Tab-separated table of C-alpha atoms in Angstrom:
chain	number	residue	atom	x	y	z
A	1	UNK	CA	-99.446	49.623	-38.732
A	2	UNK	CA	-99.263	45.806	-37.693
A	3	UNK	CA	-96.231	44.763	-35.980
A	4	UNK	CA	-94.486	41.401	-35.225
A	5	UNK	CA	-96.500	40.939	-32.034
A	6	UNK	CA	-99.904	41.314	-33.773
A	7	UNK	CA	-98.634	38.599	-36.546
A	8	UNK	CA	-97.745	36.320	-33.659
A	9	UNK	CA	-101.192	36.419	-31.684
A	10	UNK	CA	-102.965	36.215	-34.962
A	11	UNK	CA	-100.874	33.136	-35.758
A	12	UNK	CA	-100.830	31.905	-31.959
A	13	UNK	CA	-97.168	31.647	-31.610
A	14	UNK	CA	-94.249	33.351	-30.362
A	15	UNK	CA	-92.648	36.325	-31.600
A	16	UNK	CA	-89.542	34.080	-32.311
A	17	UNK	CA	-91.091	32.088	-34.318
A	18	UNK	CA	-92.742	34.996	-36.595
A	19	UNK	CA	-88.846	35.973	-36.835
A	20	UNK	CA	-87.802	32.840	-37.912
A	21	UNK	CA	-89.974	32.833	-40.935
A	22	UNK	CA	-89.094	36.322	-41.457
A	23	UNK	CA	-85.622	35.573	-42.129
A	24	UNK	CA	-85.977	32.037	-43.910
A	25	UNK	CA	-85.086	30.035	-41.039
A	26	UNK	CA	-87.944	27.659	-40.912
A	27	UNK	CA	-86.431	24.507	-43.067
A	28	UNK	CA	-87.193	22.312	-39.666
A	29	UNK	CA	-90.798	24.401	-38.961
A	30	UNK	CA	-93.731	22.598	-39.203
A	31	UNK	CA	-95.876	23.226	-42.382
A	32	UNK	CA	-99.011	23.838	-40.622
A	33	UNK	CA	-97.031	26.618	-38.323
A	34	UNK	CA	-95.213	28.297	-41.432
A	35	UNK	CA	-98.712	28.375	-43.141
A	36	UNK	CA	-100.421	30.188	-40.049
A	37	UNK	CA	-97.635	32.661	-39.830
A	38	UNK	CA	-97.801	33.522	-43.574
A	39	UNK	CA	-101.434	33.707	-43.766
A	40	UNK	CA	-101.470	36.362	-40.344
A	41	UNK	CA	-98.853	37.928	-42.462
A	42	UNK	CA	-101.163	38.025	-45.401
A	43	UNK	CA	-104.115	39.498	-43.556
A	44	UNK	CA	-102.284	42.123	-41.532
A	45	UNK	CA	-100.487	43.202	-44.589
A	46	UNK	CA	-97.402	42.999	-41.955
A	47	UNK	CA	-94.230	44.026	-43.996
A	48	UNK	CA	-90.983	43.619	-41.657
A	49	UNK	CA	-88.862	46.632	-40.681
A	50	UNK	CA	-85.366	46.360	-42.408
A	51	UNK	CA	-83.880	49.011	-40.100
A	52	UNK	CA	-85.379	46.966	-37.146
A	53	UNK	CA	-83.520	44.089	-37.907
A	54	UNK	CA	-80.507	46.129	-38.901
A	55	UNK	CA	-80.621	47.502	-35.354
A	56	UNK	CA	-80.657	44.243	-33.808
A	57	UNK	CA	-77.852	43.171	-35.634
A	58	UNK	CA	-75.821	46.016	-35.247
A	59	UNK	CA	-75.307	46.761	-38.962
A	60	UNK	CA	-76.962	49.701	-40.355
A	61	UNK	CA	-76.475	49.762	-44.209
A	62	UNK	CA	-76.831	53.422	-44.545
A	63	UNK	CA	-73.879	56.315	-44.390
A	64	UNK	CA	-74.005	59.906	-43.371
A	65	UNK	CA	-72.978	62.577	-45.544
A	66	UNK	CA	-71.860	65.974	-44.453
A	67	UNK	CA	-71.562	69.079	-47.511
A	68	UNK	CA	-71.417	72.469	-47.344
A	69	UNK	CA	-74.134	72.842	-49.658
A	70	UNK	CA	-75.994	70.833	-52.658
A	71	UNK	CA	-76.251	74.568	-54.057
A	72	UNK	CA	-73.330	74.330	-55.089
A	73	UNK	CA	-72.796	72.080	-58.299
A	74	UNK	CA	-69.780	70.293	-57.296
A	75	UNK	CA	-71.387	69.046	-54.142
A	76	UNK	CA	-74.753	68.273	-55.485
A	77	UNK	CA	-72.764	66.204	-58.125
A	78	UNK	CA	-70.303	64.898	-55.543
A	79	UNK	CA	-73.286	63.977	-53.339
A	80	UNK	CA	-75.204	62.283	-56.436
A	81	UNK	CA	-71.889	60.035	-57.259
A	82	UNK	CA	-71.310	59.046	-53.640
A	83	UNK	CA	-74.731	57.890	-53.561
A	84	UNK	CA	-74.461	55.651	-56.291
A	85	UNK	CA	-71.323	54.279	-55.039
A	86	UNK	CA	-73.106	53.343	-51.957
A	87	UNK	CA	-75.790	52.068	-53.466
A	88	UNK	CA	-73.799	49.223	-55.386
A	89	UNK	CA	-72.397	48.075	-52.206
A	90	UNK	CA	-75.611	47.756	-50.716
A	91	UNK	CA	-75.977	51.139	-48.155
A	92	UNK	CA	-78.284	54.536	-48.656
A	93	UNK	CA	-76.949	57.766	-47.641
A	94	UNK	CA	-78.619	60.985	-45.880
A	95	UNK	CA	-77.414	64.125	-46.828
A	96	UNK	CA	-76.409	67.117	-44.499
A	97	UNK	CA	-75.816	70.344	-45.614
A	98	UNK	CA	-73.857	72.463	-42.866
A	99	UNK	CA	-72.751	75.864	-44.656
A	100	UNK	CA	-69.217	74.080	-43.328
A	101	UNK	CA	-70.628	75.413	-39.501
A	102	UNK	CA	-68.565	73.140	-37.146
A	103	UNK	CA	-71.351	73.149	-34.494
A	104	UNK	CA	-74.211	71.849	-36.887
A	105	UNK	CA	-71.560	69.318	-38.113
A	106	UNK	CA	-71.240	68.453	-34.330
A	107	UNK	CA	-74.904	68.385	-34.203
A	108	UNK	CA	-75.359	66.544	-36.997
A	109	UNK	CA	-72.969	63.586	-35.986
A	110	UNK	CA	-74.434	63.202	-32.859
A	111	UNK	CA	-77.639	62.594	-34.447
A	112	UNK	CA	-76.757	60.279	-37.139
A	113	UNK	CA	-74.711	58.197	-34.071
A	114	UNK	CA	-78.187	58.316	-32.448
A	115	UNK	CA	-79.680	56.558	-35.024
A	116	UNK	CA	-76.844	53.945	-35.594
A	117	UNK	CA	-75.531	55.305	-38.552
A	118	UNK	CA	-71.581	54.464	-37.868
A	119	UNK	CA	-69.905	55.890	-41.431
A	120	UNK	CA	-69.939	59.487	-42.283
A	121	UNK	CA	-68.096	61.266	-44.974
A	122	UNK	CA	-67.460	64.718	-44.302
A	123	UNK	CA	-67.057	67.235	-47.114
A	124	UNK	CA	-66.414	70.560	-45.543
A	125	UNK	CA	-62.777	70.586	-45.641
A	126	UNK	CA	-62.105	72.291	-41.631
A	127	UNK	CA	-59.225	73.670	-40.895
A	128	UNK	CA	-59.098	71.699	-37.894
A	129	UNK	CA	-61.425	67.973	-37.174
A	130	UNK	CA	-60.667	68.744	-33.301
A	131	UNK	CA	-64.811	69.370	-33.043
A	132	UNK	CA	-65.049	65.404	-34.088
A	133	UNK	CA	-62.707	63.892	-31.704
A	134	UNK	CA	-65.280	62.715	-29.509
A	135	UNK	CA	-66.935	60.776	-31.950
A	136	UNK	CA	-64.168	58.974	-33.216
A	137	UNK	CA	-63.037	57.801	-29.594
A	138	UNK	CA	-66.878	56.606	-29.805
A	139	UNK	CA	-66.665	54.404	-32.718
A	140	UNK	CA	-67.506	56.476	-35.618
A	141	UNK	CA	-65.881	55.617	-38.632
A	142	UNK	CA	-65.039	59.240	-40.496
A	143	UNK	CA	-63.779	60.123	-44.178
A	144	UNK	CA	-62.913	63.011	-45.398
A	145	UNK	CA	-63.871	63.961	-48.945
A	146	UNK	CA	-61.837	66.723	-50.925
A	147	UNK	CA	-59.706	67.331	-48.006
A	148	UNK	CA	-56.348	65.585	-46.616
A	149	UNK	CA	-55.989	64.754	-43.302
A	150	UNK	CA	-52.563	66.350	-42.623
A	151	UNK	CA	-52.134	64.439	-39.165
A	152	UNK	CA	-55.679	64.111	-37.806
A	153	UNK	CA	-55.451	60.271	-38.749
A	154	UNK	CA	-56.512	59.367	-34.904
A	155	UNK	CA	-59.823	61.065	-35.986
A	156	UNK	CA	-60.025	60.481	-39.852
A	157	UNK	CA	-59.963	56.828	-40.800
A	158	UNK	CA	-59.945	57.730	-44.533
A	159	UNK	CA	-59.536	60.174	-46.891
A	160	UNK	CA	-59.948	61.287	-50.875
A	161	UNK	CA	-58.825	64.654	-51.934
A	162	UNK	CA	-57.002	66.442	-54.737
A	163	UNK	CA	-53.623	68.417	-54.292
A	164	UNK	CA	-55.322	71.720	-53.589
A	165	UNK	CA	-52.199	73.730	-53.491
A	166	UNK	CA	-50.883	71.970	-56.825
A	167	UNK	CA	-54.172	72.987	-58.756
A	168	UNK	CA	-53.575	76.548	-57.483
A	169	UNK	CA	-49.871	76.368	-58.879
A	170	UNK	CA	-51.173	74.891	-62.230
A	171	UNK	CA	-53.948	77.846	-62.465
A	172	UNK	CA	-51.654	80.591	-62.000
A	173	UNK	CA	-48.628	78.798	-64.000
A	174	UNK	CA	-50.970	78.979	-66.713
A	175	UNK	CA	-51.849	82.248	-66.172
A	176	UNK	CA	-48.197	83.765	-65.926
A	177	UNK	CA	-47.165	81.819	-69.020
A	178	UNK	CA	-49.803	83.801	-71.267
A	179	UNK	CA	-48.225	86.488	-69.925
A	180	UNK	CA	-50.408	87.744	-66.777
A	181	UNK	CA	-48.409	89.936	-64.294
A	182	UNK	CA	-51.233	91.262	-62.758
A	183	UNK	CA	-53.422	88.506	-61.361
A	184	UNK	CA	-56.347	88.640	-58.618
A	185	UNK	CA	-57.710	86.150	-56.335
A	186	UNK	CA	-61.657	86.002	-55.292
A	187	UNK	CA	-62.798	84.152	-52.620
A	188	UNK	CA	-65.285	83.586	-49.674
A	189	UNK	CA	-64.111	83.562	-46.372
A	190	UNK	CA	-60.389	81.986	-46.472
A	191	UNK	CA	-61.806	79.551	-43.214
A	192	UNK	CA	-60.981	76.037	-44.826
A	193	UNK	CA	-58.173	74.085	-45.529
A	194	UNK	CA	-58.772	73.554	-49.150
A	195	UNK	CA	-59.034	77.552	-49.533
A	196	UNK	CA	-55.954	78.719	-47.659
A	197	UNK	CA	-54.109	75.782	-49.837
A	198	UNK	CA	-55.418	77.552	-52.676
A	199	UNK	CA	-54.448	81.226	-52.361
A	200	UNK	CA	-51.174	80.016	-50.905
A	201	UNK	CA	-50.418	77.853	-54.124
A	202	UNK	CA	-51.201	80.647	-55.872
A	203	UNK	CA	-48.880	83.196	-54.329
A	204	UNK	CA	-46.103	80.693	-54.031
A	205	UNK	CA	-46.101	80.064	-57.999
A	206	UNK	CA	-46.328	83.921	-57.919
A	207	UNK	CA	-43.090	84.476	-56.172
A	208	UNK	CA	-41.383	81.376	-58.118
A	209	UNK	CA	-42.109	83.427	-61.167
A	210	UNK	CA	-40.647	86.773	-59.685
A	211	UNK	CA	-43.819	88.348	-59.374
A	212	UNK	CA	-44.605	90.032	-56.202
A	213	UNK	CA	-48.194	89.373	-54.857
A	214	UNK	CA	-50.507	91.967	-54.518
A	215	UNK	CA	-52.645	92.231	-51.552
A	216	UNK	CA	-55.036	94.734	-53.321
A	217	UNK	CA	-55.885	91.911	-55.644
A	218	UNK	CA	-56.923	89.541	-53.149
A	219	UNK	CA	-60.738	89.875	-52.680
A	220	UNK	CA	-62.245	87.977	-49.775
A	221	UNK	CA	-65.846	88.194	-48.953
A	222	UNK	CA	-65.117	87.849	-44.938
A	223	UNK	CA	-68.785	88.985	-43.772
A	224	UNK	CA	-70.266	86.257	-46.223
A	225	UNK	CA	-72.809	84.009	-44.823
A	226	UNK	CA	-71.471	80.812	-43.636
A	227	UNK	CA	-68.578	80.723	-46.283
A	228	UNK	CA	-70.530	81.638	-49.529
A	229	UNK	CA	-71.202	78.289	-50.605
A	230	UNK	CA	-74.831	78.947	-51.248
A	231	UNK	CA	-74.116	82.489	-53.128
A	232	UNK	CA	-70.922	81.981	-54.968
A	233	UNK	CA	-72.060	83.481	-58.000
A	234	UNK	CA	-72.916	86.285	-56.363
A	235	UNK	CA	-69.890	86.773	-54.435
A	236	UNK	CA	-67.850	86.434	-57.461
A	237	UNK	CA	-69.948	89.197	-59.414
A	238	UNK	CA	-69.273	91.395	-56.371
A	239	UNK	CA	-65.712	90.658	-56.054
A	240	UNK	CA	-65.040	91.489	-59.676
A	241	UNK	CA	-66.466	94.195	-59.803
A	242	UNK	CA	-64.764	96.161	-56.919
A	243	UNK	CA	-61.471	94.863	-58.177
A	244	UNK	CA	-61.861	96.104	-61.895
A	245	UNK	CA	-62.489	99.522	-60.646
A	246	UNK	CA	-59.093	100.094	-58.981
A	247	UNK	CA	-56.551	102.292	-60.650
A	248	UNK	CA	-54.327	99.112	-61.603
A	249	UNK	CA	-56.827	96.324	-62.060
A	250	UNK	CA	-56.088	93.012	-63.029
A	251	UNK	CA	-55.648	91.401	-65.787
A	252	UNK	CA	-56.547	87.780	-64.787
A	253	UNK	CA	-57.892	86.394	-61.949
A	254	UNK	CA	-58.004	83.174	-60.206
A	255	UNK	CA	-60.505	82.101	-57.940
A	256	UNK	CA	-61.865	79.234	-55.829
A	257	UNK	CA	-64.433	77.909	-57.616
A	258	UNK	CA	-66.116	77.459	-60.618
A	259	UNK	CA	-69.505	79.564	-59.202
A	260	UNK	CA	-67.314	82.043	-58.021
A	261	UNK	CA	-66.214	82.117	-61.789
A	262	UNK	CA	-69.213	82.294	-63.222
A	263	UNK	CA	-70.313	85.421	-61.216
A	264	UNK	CA	-66.667	86.663	-61.859
A	265	UNK	CA	-67.638	86.390	-65.986
A	266	UNK	CA	-70.934	87.854	-65.092
A	267	UNK	CA	-69.934	90.913	-63.295
A	268	UNK	CA	-66.900	91.724	-65.864
A	269	UNK	CA	-69.279	91.747	-68.717
A	270	UNK	CA	-71.397	94.450	-66.723
A	271	UNK	CA	-68.403	96.521	-66.292
A	272	UNK	CA	-67.740	96.625	-69.924
A	273	UNK	CA	-64.973	93.981	-69.917
A	274	UNK	CA	-64.804	91.548	-72.071
A	275	UNK	CA	-63.788	87.499	-71.432
A	276	UNK	CA	-61.224	86.789	-72.051
A	277	UNK	CA	-60.003	89.876	-74.328
A	278	UNK	CA	-60.165	92.020	-71.077
A	279	UNK	CA	-59.975	89.834	-68.323
A	280	UNK	CA	-59.007	85.978	-68.093
A	281	UNK	CA	-60.891	83.866	-65.790
A	282	UNK	CA	-59.951	80.652	-64.419
A	283	UNK	CA	-61.707	78.482	-61.772
A	284	UNK	CA	-61.496	75.625	-59.845
A	285	UNK	CA	-63.441	72.129	-60.238
A	286	UNK	CA	-64.720	71.629	-63.556
A	287	UNK	CA	-68.496	71.471	-62.674
A	288	UNK	CA	-70.632	70.879	-65.653
A	289	UNK	CA	-71.469	74.540	-66.635
A	290	UNK	CA	-67.986	75.149	-67.316
A	291	UNK	CA	-67.874	73.590	-70.320
A	292	UNK	CA	-71.167	74.915	-72.034
A	293	UNK	CA	-70.797	78.668	-70.494
A	294	UNK	CA	-69.830	81.243	-72.534
A	295	UNK	CA	-67.008	81.584	-73.027
A	296	UNK	CA	-66.108	77.835	-71.939
A	297	UNK	CA	-64.517	78.403	-68.839
A	298	UNK	CA	-60.757	77.574	-68.244
A	299	UNK	CA	-60.458	75.488	-64.949
A	300	UNK	CA	-58.778	72.920	-62.393
A	301	UNK	CA	-60.644	69.586	-62.901
A	302	UNK	CA	-61.222	67.478	-59.888
A	303	UNK	CA	-61.660	64.098	-60.681
A	304	UNK	CA	-64.719	63.785	-58.558
A	305	UNK	CA	-66.107	60.639	-60.264
A	306	UNK	CA	-62.778	58.697	-59.183
A	307	UNK	CA	-63.096	60.477	-55.930
A	308	UNK	CA	-66.504	59.481	-55.060
A	309	UNK	CA	-65.838	55.510	-55.784
A	310	UNK	CA	-62.709	55.905	-53.787
A	311	UNK	CA	-64.210	57.559	-50.839
A	312	UNK	CA	-67.211	54.963	-50.612
A	313	UNK	CA	-65.003	52.364	-51.044
A	314	UNK	CA	-62.565	53.006	-48.347
A	315	UNK	CA	-65.347	53.958	-45.938
A	316	UNK	CA	-67.440	50.808	-45.965
A	317	UNK	CA	-64.045	48.537	-46.184
A	318	UNK	CA	-63.220	50.102	-42.716
A	319	UNK	CA	-66.861	49.852	-41.697
A	320	UNK	CA	-66.656	46.441	-42.912
A	321	UNK	CA	-63.433	45.251	-41.499
A	322	UNK	CA	-62.014	44.581	-44.766
A	323	UNK	CA	-58.408	44.986	-45.856
A	324	UNK	CA	-58.975	47.655	-48.453
A	325	UNK	CA	-56.285	48.144	-51.494
A	326	UNK	CA	-53.829	50.946	-51.206
A	327	UNK	CA	-53.274	53.546	-48.554
A	328	UNK	CA	-56.711	54.345	-46.462
A	329	UNK	CA	-55.697	58.157	-47.525
A	330	UNK	CA	-55.408	59.203	-50.819
A	331	UNK	CA	-54.253	62.572	-52.761
A	332	UNK	CA	-55.047	62.655	-56.527
A	333	UNK	CA	-53.373	65.061	-58.812
A	334	UNK	CA	-55.792	68.055	-60.471
A	335	UNK	CA	-55.920	68.785	-64.233
A	336	UNK	CA	-55.986	71.848	-65.611
A	337	UNK	CA	-58.554	72.126	-68.443
A	338	UNK	CA	-57.350	75.129	-70.737
A	339	UNK	CA	-60.907	76.489	-72.443
A	340	UNK	CA	-61.709	80.192	-73.851
A	341	UNK	CA	-61.668	82.110	-70.519
A	342	UNK	CA	-58.119	82.867	-70.783
A	343	UNK	CA	-55.665	84.838	-73.121
A	344	UNK	CA	-52.551	86.706	-73.186
A	345	UNK	CA	-53.268	90.349	-71.792
A	346	UNK	CA	-53.911	93.153	-74.163
A	347	UNK	CA	-50.528	95.291	-74.788
């Protein structure tokens, strides 16, 4: 492929003259010189490199997006909406899947930084952001998606999340209100901030209602690959098969996300349990499949479109030095979506 030096040689002019033509700075240039440069560009089929121009100016119009796995529809949808919001601002998005591995996250941050990308959205809700502290010190602008910063504002510049604890309390309160007392919880490894908040929110709501959380009803896939994001439905299916074979099985289950809930419904049916007649199920996220599965899933809705818009806005404003509206760290209220997967327990 021809480069700018080839164009300059063909036209018999300097590289700076070709650069001026490419970038529209030719108002005072002689007509003959301008014509020679334009003819050389056409003859060589030269296409200016947008990346090279951006590198020279120090302004790469690209964001990094680090997520657990787009195999989970929540992250697939979030990635699409973040990309859409970024394109409106003239930015492209490079998506990285990490299975919430801190070492892999740090490696991706290093690679993105080496490519002159300075703004990254992190969607893995780590317990700590310490593995990214050096990147922040080096000038990386980090936005946390679906994770509150909790005192890490020296590392994370902006964040957008829902109140995870409140979401779990709403789900548990709904089940208690229907009359359930034996309420289970199913999750992959609880090594993230969001999952910790969800199980604690459930426990605190049970205690508030005078119910003692039963540790036998808390099922955690501790040996799952990564955090189970790419095979959540199968983990949900495995977990509920174990809980329903207990001497005193749960009459309802709250789970860490909708993909687990889908697997829970499948596993319950395999054992002859009906949802919700024999087992009520509540998910978290409100992915598209939650509305169309049978029965439609009661779940906690995260306003992912609003979250994506706010995240991109705040990150790019910080990158460009624009004083944005409101707080850099936003926590939104989740919403309980009551559908047909929950009902009063059988007497």
